[in-house]
PDB file of C-alpha atoms in Angstrom:
ATOM      1  CA  MET F   1      25.626  22.352   1.089  1.00 74.00           C
ATOM      2  CA  LYS F   2      26.030  19.707   3.788  1.00 69.00           C
ATOM      3  CA  ARG F   3      23.085  17.818   5.273  1.00 73.00           C
ATOM      4  CA  HIS F   4      23.052  15.766   8.445  1.00 70.00           C
ATOM      5  CA  ILE F   5      21.106  12.520   7.935  1.00 76.00           C
ATOM      6  CA  PRO F   6      20.903  10.418  11.130  1.00 73.00           C
ATOM      7  CA  GLY F   7      21.445   6.693  10.589  1.00 66.00           C
ATOM      8  CA  LEU F   8      23.033   7.059   7.142  1.00 68.00           C
ATOM      9  CA  HIS F   9      26.199   5.259   8.202  1.00 65.00           C
ATOM     10  CA  THR F  10      24.418   2.236   9.673  1.00 62.00           C
ATOM     11  CA  GLU F  11      23.967  -0.987   7.779  1.00 53.00           C
ATOM     12  CA  SER F  12      20.866  -1.248   5.602  1.00 52.00           C
ATOM     13  CA  LYS F  13      18.174  -3.629   6.849  1.00 53.00           C
ATOM     14  CA  ASN F  14      16.058  -3.748   3.685  1.00 50.00           C
ATOM     15  CA  ALA F  15      14.933  -7.331   4.191  1.00 47.00           C
ATOM     16  CA  GLU F  16      13.629  -6.485   7.656  1.00 49.00           C
ATOM     17  CA  ASP F  17      11.815  -3.323   6.547  1.00 60.00           C
ATOM     18  CA  PHE F  18       9.179  -5.139   4.500  1.00 68.00           C
ATOM     19  CA  LEU F  19       6.020  -5.944   6.378  1.00 81.00           C
ATOM     20  CA  GLU F  20       3.961  -8.758   4.937  1.00 84.00           C
ATOM     21  CA  GLY F  21       0.395  -9.513   5.881  1.00 87.00           C
ATOM     22  CA  LEU F  22      -2.916  -7.733   6.395  1.00 91.00           C
ATOM     23  CA  PHE F  23      -3.037  -4.252   7.857  1.00 92.00           C
ATOM     24  CA  LEU F  24      -5.720  -1.688   8.618  1.00 93.00           C
ATOM     25  CA  VAL F  25      -4.257   1.520   7.227  1.00 94.00           C
ATOM     26  CA  ARG F  26      -4.958   5.192   6.554  1.00 95.00           C
ATOM     27  CA  VAL F  27      -3.694   6.970   3.442  1.00 95.00           C
ATOM     28  CA  ASP F  28      -1.075   9.407   4.720  1.00 94.00           C
ATOM     29  CA  HIS F  29       0.359  10.874   1.511  1.00 94.00           C
ATOM     30  CA  VAL F  30      -0.214  10.477  -2.238  1.00 93.00           C
ATOM     31  CA  ASN F  31       2.013  11.607  -5.072  1.00 92.00           C
ATOM     32  CA  TYR F  32       1.404  11.066  -8.792  1.00 92.00           C
ATOM     33  CA  ARG F  33       4.564  10.184 -10.687  1.00 89.00           C
ATOM     34  CA  TRP F  34       4.477  10.524 -14.437  1.00 86.00           C
ATOM     35  CA  HIS F  35       6.512   8.124 -16.546  1.00 85.00           C
ATOM     36  CA  PRO F  36       6.053   7.524 -20.296  1.00 85.00           C
ATOM     37  CA  GLN F  37       5.492   3.773 -19.913  1.00 85.00           C
ATOM     38  CA  LYS F  38       4.420   3.400 -16.262  1.00 89.00           C
ATOM     39  CA  PRO F  39       2.729   6.379 -14.616  1.00 91.00           C
ATOM     40  CA  CYS F  40       1.759   5.610 -11.037  1.00 90.00           C
ATOM     41  CA  PHE F  41       0.543   6.879  -7.710  1.00 92.00           C
ATOM     42  CA  PHE F  42       3.095   6.571  -4.926  1.00 93.00           C
ATOM     43  CA  ILE F  43       1.096   6.065  -1.730  1.00 94.00           C
ATOM     44  CA  ARG F  44       2.290   6.143   1.868  1.00 94.00           C
ATOM     45  CA  PHE F  45       0.017   4.362   4.338  1.00 93.00           C
ATOM     46  CA  CYS F  46       0.025   4.787   8.107  1.00 93.00           C
ATOM     47  CA  ILE F  47      -0.653   1.481   9.878  1.00 92.00           C
ATOM     48  CA  LEU F  48      -3.547   1.667  12.348  1.00 92.00           C
ATOM     49  CA  GLU F  49      -3.853  -2.040  13.231  1.00 88.00           C
ATOM     50  CA  PRO F  50      -2.398  -4.358  14.445  1.00 87.00           C
ATOM     51  CA  GLU F  51      -1.247  -2.216  17.320  1.00 83.00           C
ATOM     52  CA  GLY F  52       2.270  -3.641  17.346  1.00 84.00           C
ATOM     53  CA  PHE F  53       2.892  -1.904  14.016  1.00 87.00           C
ATOM     54  CA  SER F  54       0.793   1.221  14.571  1.00 83.00           C
ATOM     55  CA  SER F  55       3.767   3.591  14.432  1.00 78.00           C
ATOM     56  CA  ARG F  56       5.012   2.231  11.086  1.00 88.00           C
ATOM     57  CA  ASN F  57       4.415   3.424   7.537  1.00 90.00           C
ATOM     58  CA  ILE F  58       4.114   1.328   4.390  1.00 89.00           C
ATOM     59  CA  SER F  59       4.710   2.768   0.937  1.00 89.00           C
ATOM     60  CA  GLY F  60       3.661   1.304  -2.363  1.00 89.00           C
ATOM     61  CA  ARG F  61       2.818   2.099  -5.952  1.00 90.00           C
ATOM     62  CA  LEU F  62      -0.404   1.772  -7.867  1.00 91.00           C
ATOM     63  CA  TYR F  63       0.202   1.962 -11.595  1.00 90.00           C
ATOM     64  CA  CYS F  64      -2.068   3.868 -13.967  1.00 89.00           C
ATOM     65  CA  THR F  65      -1.374   1.903 -17.144  1.00 90.00           C
ATOM     66  CA  PRO F  66      -4.430   0.550 -19.002  1.00 91.00           C
ATOM     67  CA  LYS F  67      -3.492  -2.978 -17.924  1.00 93.00           C
ATOM     68  CA  ALA F  68      -3.289  -1.985 -14.227  1.00 88.00           C
ATOM     69  CA  LEU F  69      -6.332   0.300 -13.917  1.00 90.00           C
ATOM     70  CA  TRP F  70      -8.423  -2.512 -12.434  1.00 92.00           C
ATOM     71  CA  ARG F  71      -6.180  -2.541  -9.324  1.00 92.00           C
ATOM     72  CA  LEU F  72      -6.357   1.258  -8.928  1.00 91.00           C
ATOM     73  CA  ASN F  73     -10.150   1.078  -9.276  1.00 92.00           C
ATOM     74  CA  TRP F  74     -10.295  -1.712  -6.669  1.00 93.00           C
ATOM     75  CA  PHE F  75      -8.235   0.382  -4.252  1.00 93.00           C
ATOM     76  CA  LEU F  76     -10.381   3.502  -4.783  1.00 93.00           C
ATOM     77  CA  ARG F  77     -13.686   1.642  -4.328  1.00 94.00           C
ATOM     78  CA  ASP F  78     -12.646  -0.295  -1.217  1.00 94.00           C
ATOM     79  CA  PHE F  79     -11.119   2.751   0.462  1.00 94.00           C
ATOM     80  CA  GLY F  80     -14.335   4.742  -0.048  1.00 93.00           C
ATOM     81  CA  TYR F  81     -13.139   7.231  -2.659  1.00 92.00           C
ATOM     82  CA  ASP F  82     -15.696   9.775  -3.909  1.00 91.00           C
ATOM     83  CA  THR F  83     -17.910   7.972  -6.453  1.00 91.00           C
ATOM     84  CA  ASP F  84     -18.641  11.212  -8.343  1.00 92.00           C
ATOM     85  CA  LEU F  85     -14.949  11.803  -8.993  1.00 91.00           C
ATOM     86  CA  LEU F  86     -14.441   8.141  -9.844  1.00 89.00           C
ATOM     87  CA  GLY F  87     -17.355   8.318 -12.292  1.00 90.00           C
ATOM     88  CA  ARG F  88     -15.625  11.224 -14.055  1.00 92.00           C
ATOM     89  CA  ASP F  89     -12.319   9.267 -14.181  1.00 90.00           C
ATOM     90  CA  GLU F  90     -10.687  11.810 -11.852  1.00 90.00           C
ATOM     91  CA  VAL F  91      -8.328  11.124  -8.973  1.00 90.00           C
ATOM     92  CA  ASP F  92      -7.797  13.976  -6.519  1.00 91.00           C
ATOM     93  CA  GLU F  93      -4.669  13.335  -4.448  1.00 91.00           C
ATOM     94  CA  LYS F  94      -5.989  15.518  -1.616  1.00 93.00           C
ATOM     95  CA  ALA F  95      -9.261  13.557  -1.485  1.00 92.00           C
ATOM     96  CA  LEU F  96      -7.308  10.311  -1.013  1.00 93.00           C
ATOM     97  CA  VAL F  97      -5.496  11.458   2.130  1.00 94.00           C
ATOM     98  CA  GLY F  98      -7.270  10.184   5.231  1.00 94.00           C
ATOM     99  CA  LEU F  99      -9.142   7.316   3.564  1.00 95.00           C
ATOM    100  CA  LYS F 100      -9.023   4.047   5.512  1.00 95.00           C
ATOM    101  CA  GLY F 101      -9.044   0.432   4.422  1.00 95.00           C
ATOM    102  CA  VAL F 102      -7.330  -2.926   4.611  1.00 94.00           C
ATOM    103  CA  ILE F 103      -4.303  -3.839   2.515  1.00 92.00           C
ATOM    104  CA  ARG F 104      -2.522  -7.139   1.969  1.00 92.00           C
ATOM    105  CA  THR F 105       1.195  -6.807   1.319  1.00 90.00           C
ATOM    106  CA  SER F 106       3.927  -9.160   0.180  1.00 88.00           C
ATOM    107  CA  ARG F 107       7.544  -8.877  -0.860  1.00 85.00           C
ATOM    108  CA  LYS F 108       8.788  -9.567  -4.388  1.00 84.00           C
ATOM    109  CA  THR F 109      12.449  -9.804  -5.335  1.00 82.00           C
ATOM    110  CA  LEU F 110      13.539  -8.989  -8.879  1.00 82.00           C
ATOM    111  CA  ALA F 111      17.164  -8.817  -9.992  1.00 83.00           C
ATOM    112  CA  GLY F 112      18.343  -8.673  -6.390  1.00 80.00           C
ATOM    113  CA  ARG F 113      16.054  -5.791  -5.428  1.00 81.00           C
ATOM    114  CA  SER F 114      13.092  -6.227  -3.110  1.00 79.00           C
ATOM    115  CA  PHE F 115       9.777  -4.502  -3.694  1.00 80.00           C
ATOM    116  CA  LEU F 116       6.627  -4.272  -1.615  1.00 83.00           C
ATOM    117  CA  ASN F 117       3.537  -5.464  -3.473  1.00 86.00           C
ATOM    118  CA  LEU F 118       0.052  -4.240  -2.658  1.00 88.00           C
ATOM    119  CA  ASP F 119      -1.732  -7.548  -3.290  1.00 89.00           C
ATOM    120  CA  GLY F 120      -5.252  -6.768  -2.159  1.00 91.00           C
ATOM    121  CA  PHE F 121      -7.657  -4.304  -0.628  1.00 93.00           C
ATOM    122  CA  ALA F 122     -10.829  -4.404   1.463  1.00 93.00           C
ATOM    123  CA  PRO F 123     -13.054  -1.805   3.127  1.00 94.00           C
ATOM    124  CA  ALA F 124     -12.047  -0.805   6.657  1.00 92.00           C
ATOM    125  CA  ALA F 125     -15.385  -2.147   7.957  1.00 90.00           C
ATOM    126  CA  GLU F 126     -14.218  -5.685   7.119  1.00 90.00           C
ATOM    127  CA  TRP F 127     -11.218  -5.458   9.481  1.00 90.00           C
ATOM    128  CA  GLU F 128     -13.190  -6.744  12.468  1.00 86.00           C
ATOM    129  CA  SER F 129     -14.417  -9.800  10.540  1.00 85.00           C
ATOM    130  CA  LEU F 130     -10.891 -10.945   9.654  1.00 77.00           C
ATOM    131  CA  PRO F 131      -9.263 -13.829  11.550  1.00 73.00           C
ATOM    132  CA  GLN F 132      -7.486 -12.778  14.751  1.00 58.00           C
ATOM    133  CA  ASP F 133      -4.022 -13.620  13.396  1.00 56.00           C
ATOM    134  CA  HIS F 134      -4.553 -11.441  10.314  1.00 49.00           C
ATOM    135  CA  GLY F 135      -2.223  -8.643  11.249  1.00 47.00           C
ATOM    136  CA  ASN F 136       0.864 -10.384  12.510  1.00 49.00           C
ATOM    137  CA  GLY F 137       2.780  -8.623   9.794  1.00 51.00           C
ATOM    138  CA  ILE F 138       5.230 -11.486   9.811  1.00 44.00           C
ATOM    139  CA  ARG F 139       8.329 -10.501   7.920  1.00 34.00           C
ATOM    140  CA  GLY F 140       9.712 -12.762   5.245  1.00 33.00           C
ATOM    141  CA  GLU F 141       6.902 -15.285   5.540  1.00 39.00           C
ATOM    142  CA  LYS F 142       4.191 -15.983   3.008  1.00 41.00           C
ATOM    143  CA  GLY F 143       0.590 -16.166   4.170  1.00 43.00           C
ATOM    144  CA  ASN F 144      -0.866 -19.655   4.164  1.00 44.00           C
ATOM    145  CA  SER F 145      -3.521 -20.808   1.743  1.00 40.00           C
ATOM    146  CA  ASN F 146      -6.218 -20.515   4.430  1.00 42.00           C
ATOM    147  CA  ASP F 147      -5.764 -16.746   4.643  1.00 48.00           C
ATOM    148  CA  LEU F 148      -8.621 -14.420   3.866  1.00 49.00           C
ATOM    149  CA  GLN F 149      -9.007 -13.934   0.140  1.00 50.00           C
ATOM    150  CA  LEU F 150      -9.679 -10.270  -0.567  1.00 52.00           C
ATOM    151  CA  HIS F 151     -12.252  -9.897  -3.317  1.00 53.00           C
ATOM    152  CA  THR F 152     -12.631  -7.563  -6.262  1.00 50.00           C
ATOM    153  CA  ASP F 153     -16.463  -7.603  -6.138  1.00 50.00           C
TER     154      ASP F 153
END
């Protein structure tokens, strides 16, 4: 079977596809991926703010290993996930879709491959209190040390 995939022949622009910075996002899609050593949730976010990036999507992984559960818990709490489900140690993929919050992203390169890191989370209500230059989404540039430090509680 043949499939037409527009843009397949063009040069890859991986380095330019990574957005780094703070973004107000909505969870667009969630998929649990089982792996013997590293099960994870693959999450696609739709950028809401800053407006210059509002048509873009960001995808990332949140691992479910015992060592990484603190980050998943942080994400669920700050995005307003159902506390009853969280109290029963349950994650409903359908209940995650539509949740809003703030994410901080950065790029990490390992063995020549680049990955998007989800470095921090905050409730969507905190978006307005962030500095005005928070969502520049500058590519390939690290945030400075005066950036907002997202907290874990």
